[in-house]
Tab-separated table of C-alpha atoms in Angstrom:
chain	number	residue	atom	x	y	z
A	1	ALA	CA	-195.234	-93.368	19.019
A	2	TRP	CA	-194.156	-94.387	15.395
A	3	THR	CA	-191.746	-96.762	16.680
A	4	GLN	CA	-193.420	-98.029	19.867
A	5	GLN	CA	-197.029	-98.244	18.600
A	6	LEU	CA	-196.580	-98.874	14.909
A	7	GLY	CA	-193.341	-100.778	14.979
A	8	LEU	CA	-191.615	-98.613	12.387
A	9	ALA	CA	-187.888	-98.534	12.415
A	10	PRO	CA	-186.347	-95.240	13.893
A	11	ILE	CA	-185.457	-94.023	10.354
A	12	ALA	CA	-188.875	-94.267	9.107
A	13	ALA	CA	-190.233	-92.677	12.301
A	14	SER	CA	-187.773	-89.811	11.558
A	15	MET	CA	-189.001	-89.417	8.016
A	16	ALA	CA	-192.711	-89.367	9.145
A	17	ASN	CA	-192.050	-86.818	11.811
A	18	ALA	CA	-190.298	-84.498	9.637
A	19	SER	CA	-192.670	-84.577	6.748
A	20	HIS	CA	-195.760	-84.004	8.978
A	21	GLY	CA	-194.314	-81.077	10.856
A	22	ALA	CA	-197.070	-78.625	10.288
A	23	SER	CA	-199.750	-80.587	8.496
A	24	ALA	CA	-203.496	-80.448	9.393
A	25	PRO	CA	-204.900	-83.592	10.965
A	26	ASP	CA	-206.484	-84.922	7.935
A	27	GLU	CA	-203.245	-84.470	5.927
A	28	VAL	CA	-201.307	-86.345	8.675
A	29	VAL	CA	-203.803	-89.237	8.382
A	30	ARG	CA	-203.450	-89.442	4.493
A	31	GLY	CA	-199.710	-89.006	4.947
A	32	VAL	CA	-199.333	-91.931	7.407
A	33	GLU	CA	-201.489	-94.082	5.122
A	34	THR	CA	-199.159	-93.290	2.225
A	35	LEU	CA	-196.042	-93.988	4.334
A	36	LEU	CA	-197.436	-97.303	5.701
A	37	ARG	CA	-198.542	-98.554	2.304
A	38	ALA	CA	-195.109	-97.899	0.944
A	39	ILE	CA	-193.275	-99.778	3.605
A	40	GLU	CA	-194.007	-103.623	3.683
A	41	PRO	CA	-194.410	-105.016	7.192
A	42	GLY	CA	-191.147	-106.524	8.497
A	43	SER	CA	-188.933	-104.762	5.920
A	44	GLN	CA	-185.619	-103.176	6.862
A	45	THR	CA	-185.782	-99.405	6.260
A	46	ALA	CA	-182.234	-98.452	6.851
A	47	MET	CA	-181.062	-98.398	3.253
A	48	VAL	CA	-183.986	-96.252	2.038
A	49	GLY	CA	-182.687	-93.373	4.247
A	50	SER	CA	-179.933	-92.811	1.872
A	51	LEU	CA	-182.313	-93.075	-1.103
A	52	VAL	CA	-184.341	-90.228	0.408
A	53	VAL	CA	-181.288	-88.104	1.133
A	54	ALA	CA	-179.983	-88.683	-2.404
A	55	ALA	CA	-183.326	-87.405	-3.685
A	56	VAL	CA	-182.973	-84.253	-1.696
A	57	LEU	CA	-179.435	-83.793	-2.831
A	58	ASP	CA	-180.578	-84.042	-6.398
A	59	LYS	CA	-182.872	-81.030	-5.706
A	60	VAL	CA	-180.140	-79.136	-3.860
A	61	THR	CA	-177.832	-79.471	-6.897
A	62	GLY	CA	-180.319	-78.214	-9.274
A	63	LEU	CA	-181.392	-75.283	-7.096
A	64	ALA	CA	-177.780	-74.204	-6.310
A	65	CYS	CA	-176.838	-74.369	-9.982
A	66	ALA	CA	-179.333	-71.601	-10.589
A	67	ILE	CA	-177.834	-69.292	-7.851
A	68	ASP	CA	-174.753	-67.202	-8.479
A	69	GLY	CA	-171.929	-68.481	-6.507
A	70	GLY	CA	-173.482	-71.907	-6.058
A	71	SER	CA	-170.791	-73.951	-7.684
A	72	ASP	CA	-169.203	-74.936	-4.218
A	73	VAL	CA	-172.578	-76.116	-2.947
A	74	VAL	CA	-172.959	-78.140	-6.052
A	75	MET	CA	-169.576	-79.833	-5.623
A	76	GLN	CA	-170.265	-80.474	-1.969
A	77	ALA	CA	-173.734	-81.992	-2.805
A	78	GLN	CA	-172.210	-84.271	-5.546
A	79	ALA	CA	-169.549	-85.600	-3.207
A	80	LEU	CA	-172.147	-86.346	-0.536
A	81	HIS	CA	-174.522	-87.817	-3.149
A	82	ALA	CA	-171.721	-90.290	-4.110
A	83	LEU	CA	-171.502	-91.566	-0.481
A	84	HIS	CA	-175.234	-92.071	-0.114
A	85	ARG	CA	-175.336	-93.940	-3.503
A	86	ARG	CA	-172.604	-96.182	-2.212
A	87	ALA	CA	-174.805	-96.895	0.931
A	88	CYS	CA	-177.835	-97.454	-1.418
A	89	ALA	CA	-175.822	-100.115	-3.187
A	90	GLY	CA	-175.180	-101.984	0.034
A	91	GLU	CA	-171.639	-100.893	0.675
A	92	VAL	CA	-170.570	-99.973	4.156
A	93	VAL	CA	-169.247	-96.452	3.866
A	94	GLU	CA	-166.396	-95.909	6.430
A	95	ALA	CA	-167.028	-93.430	9.158
A	96	ALA	CA	-163.977	-91.388	8.088
A	97	ALA	CA	-165.556	-90.719	4.643
A	98	TRP	CA	-168.756	-89.316	6.385
A	99	ARG	CA	-166.574	-87.142	8.706
A	100	ALA	CA	-164.536	-85.704	5.715
A	101	VAL	CA	-167.615	-84.779	3.676
A	102	ARG	CA	-169.348	-83.323	6.723
A	103	SER	CA	-166.264	-81.289	7.613
A	104	SER	CA	-166.035	-80.048	3.950
A	105	ALA	CA	-169.716	-79.041	3.965
A	106	VAL	CA	-169.466	-77.123	7.277
A	107	ALA	CA	-166.350	-75.213	5.868
A	108	ALA	CA	-168.188	-74.429	2.751
A	109	THR	CA	-171.301	-73.126	4.620
A	110	ASP	CA	-169.162	-70.757	6.634
A	111	LYS	CA	-168.033	-69.075	3.565
A	112	LEU	CA	-171.392	-68.427	2.081
A	113	THR	CA	-173.304	-65.132	2.291
A	114	ASP	CA	-176.301	-65.797	0.192
A	115	PRO	CA	-179.140	-66.776	2.375
A	116	GLY	CA	-180.557	-69.203	-0.168
A	117	LEU	CA	-177.258	-71.023	-0.591
A	118	GLN	CA	-176.711	-70.963	3.127
A	119	SER	CA	-180.027	-72.822	3.441
A	120	LEU	CA	-179.157	-75.368	0.872
A	121	SER	CA	-175.832	-76.049	2.475
A	122	ALA	CA	-177.676	-76.724	5.711
A	123	CYS	CA	-179.272	-79.652	3.817
A	124	LEU	CA	-175.665	-80.992	3.162
A	125	GLU	CA	-174.454	-80.608	6.810
A	126	ALA	CA	-177.714	-82.426	7.978
A	127	GLY	CA	-177.113	-85.213	5.333
A	128	ALA	CA	-173.525	-85.866	5.925
A	129	TRP	CA	-174.236	-88.720	8.159
A	130	ASP	CA	-174.844	-92.432	7.780
A	131	PRO	CA	-178.606	-93.026	8.040
A	132	SER	CA	-177.993	-96.663	8.988
A	133	THR	CA	-176.404	-95.404	12.210
A	134	ALA	CA	-177.899	-92.138	12.669
A	135	PRO	CA	-181.680	-92.648	11.859
A	136	ALA	CA	-182.402	-88.924	12.584
A	137	THR	CA	-180.343	-87.925	9.454
A	138	VAL	CA	-183.249	-88.223	7.104
A	139	GLY	CA	-185.570	-86.250	9.212
A	140	GLU	CA	-183.032	-83.486	9.760
A	141	VAL	CA	-182.408	-83.291	5.858
A	142	LEU	CA	-186.113	-83.163	5.103
A	143	ARG	CA	-186.547	-80.342	7.720
A	144	ALA	CA	-183.635	-78.435	6.218
A	145	TRP	CA	-185.066	-78.783	2.738
A	146	MET	CA	-188.470	-77.710	4.009
A	147	GLY	CA	-186.875	-74.705	5.512
A	148	TYR	CA	-185.298	-73.635	2.249
A	149	GLU	CA	-188.665	-74.061	0.498
A	150	ALA	CA	-190.527	-72.137	3.072
A	151	GLN	CA	-187.940	-69.441	2.891
A	152	CYS	CA	-188.456	-69.107	-0.867
A	153	LEU	CA	-192.170	-68.844	-0.355
A	154	VAL	CA	-191.903	-66.219	2.422
A	155	LYS	CA	-189.632	-64.122	0.097
A	156	GLU	CA	-192.511	-63.757	-2.183
A	157	PHE	CA	-194.470	-61.966	0.479
A	158	GLY	CA	-191.829	-59.197	0.437
A	159	TRP	CA	-191.056	-59.120	4.105
A	160	THR	CA	-187.776	-57.394	4.697
A	161	PRO	CA	-185.247	-56.943	7.573
A	162	ASP	CA	-186.567	-53.291	7.705
A	163	ASP	CA	-190.057	-54.823	8.453
A	164	HIS	CA	-188.640	-56.901	11.186
A	165	ALA	CA	-186.706	-54.055	12.844
A	166	LEU	CA	-189.822	-51.847	12.667
A	167	VAL	CA	-192.119	-54.320	14.409
A	168	GLN	CA	-189.531	-55.130	16.944
A	169	ARG	CA	-189.029	-51.341	17.723
A	170	LEU	CA	-192.671	-50.709	18.006
A	171	LEU	CA	-193.220	-53.756	20.162
A	172	ASP	CA	-190.499	-52.377	22.496
A	173	GLU	CA	-192.153	-49.020	22.477
A	174	MET	CA	-195.489	-50.631	23.370
A	175	HIS	CA	-193.962	-52.304	26.378
A	176	ALA	CA	-192.017	-49.368	27.476
A	177	SER	CA	-195.023	-46.818	27.096
A	178	TYR	CA	-197.968	-48.905	28.268
A	179	ILE	CA	-196.915	-52.043	30.116
A	180	ASP	CA	-193.679	-51.239	31.999
A	181	GLY	CA	-194.803	-49.511	35.143
A	182	HIS	CA	-198.520	-50.060	34.396
A	183	PRO	CA	-199.546	-53.157	36.205
A	184	GLU	CA	-203.266	-52.269	35.541
A	185	GLU	CA	-202.670	-52.847	31.842
A	186	THR	CA	-203.996	-56.164	30.661
A	187	ARG	CA	-203.269	-55.956	27.043
A	188	ASP	CA	-200.089	-57.434	25.629
A	189	VAL	CA	-197.840	-55.701	23.152
A	190	PHE	CA	-199.510	-57.222	20.157
A	191	GLN	CA	-202.947	-56.063	21.168
A	192	LEU	CA	-201.434	-52.582	21.832
A	193	LEU	CA	-199.858	-52.598	18.479
A	194	THR	CA	-203.242	-53.190	16.937
A	195	VAL	CA	-204.570	-50.022	18.641
A	196	HIS	CA	-201.551	-47.731	18.019
A	197	HIS	CA	-200.204	-48.881	14.842
A	198	PRO	CA	-202.947	-50.900	12.986
A	199	ASP	CA	-201.337	-50.834	9.572
A	200	VAL	CA	-198.087	-52.390	10.889
A	201	GLU	CA	-200.012	-55.018	12.964
A	202	ALA	CA	-202.078	-55.883	9.899
A	203	ARG	CA	-198.946	-56.447	7.778
A	204	LEU	CA	-197.406	-58.461	10.612
A	205	ARG	CA	-200.532	-60.602	10.871
A	206	ALA	CA	-200.636	-61.221	7.140
A	207	TYR	CA	-196.948	-62.153	7.189
A	208	SER	CA	-197.429	-64.587	10.047
A	209	GLU	CA	-200.376	-66.239	8.228
A	210	PHE	CA	-198.351	-66.414	4.939
A	211	SER	CA	-195.359	-67.944	6.788
A	212	ARG	CA	-197.482	-70.652	8.418
A	213	ASN	CA	-199.049	-71.493	4.990
A	214	ALA	CA	-195.561	-71.616	3.427
A	215	TYR	CA	-194.306	-74.020	6.046
A	216	VAL	CA	-197.364	-76.259	5.576
A	217	ARG	CA	-196.673	-76.241	1.795
A	218	SER	CA	-193.140	-77.219	2.405
A	219	CYS	CA	-194.396	-80.096	4.523
A	220	ARG	CA	-196.546	-81.274	1.693
A	221	LEU	CA	-193.611	-81.106	-0.721
A	222	ALA	CA	-191.486	-83.248	1.667
A	223	LEU	CA	-194.304	-85.830	2.028
A	224	ASP	CA	-194.763	-85.934	-1.710
A	225	LEU	CA	-190.943	-86.541	-2.213
A	226	LEU	CA	-190.962	-89.141	0.622
A	227	GLY	CA	-193.847	-90.983	-0.756
A	228	ARG	CA	-192.406	-91.019	-4.366
A	229	VAL	CA	-188.976	-92.384	-3.195
A	230	LEU	CA	-190.636	-94.985	-1.030
A	231	VAL	CA	-193.062	-96.197	-3.709
A	232	SER	CA	-190.309	-96.127	-6.500
A	233	ALA	CA	-187.816	-98.192	-4.243
A	234	GLY	CA	-190.407	-100.893	-3.705
A	235	PRO	CA	-190.327	-103.455	-0.896
A	236	ARG	CA	-187.180	-105.201	-2.224
A	237	ALA	CA	-185.114	-101.932	-1.851
A	238	LEU	CA	-186.351	-101.674	1.749
A	239	SER	CA	-185.615	-105.292	2.750
């Protein structure tokens, strides 16, 4: 719809889709207005893709610096940032350079064990493409960054792997005890969990709501970053 009905270039459509992933309708309307005001009609938006990716990479670098063992992610982010800056300057970056930094980013991710660094490195893997030939790059980078931000917010809730394992075990028990072999049962496993383990169900419900709100907040952060980059770039940078 962004491309066919509004005439936005694929790269702008990708940015819009990513930044409005879980937004409420009124927020989407405001976000669309911000995006459209920042893009002059008829302007070419290919180059701004690298501007957005570079802005996310700046954040990745700062965040990785604060995590023990993040030096390799910082180094990979800086190497990728240099390619996008070359693209921002109007230089045609050869495909081999993108492949090399992409391969290096994947190899670095495979060595990571810290969940936060793994999420940050996912931003690098997503951004190791030329946005001028791969318009979805920007959207994927924004989604990866939003995933990291949401992960950090969810961590504040205190949900642990033990919580996940407990819920999964109890749901399996609900199915085995009350649904399997009982065609007359109309309740699903979550409704049964409410009856038999109300404290666990209440915590699960609170966690689910917190997670949804965390993702919405991450979408707002992405929209804010996108708007600031587009506005600061100005029409000339987009043409």
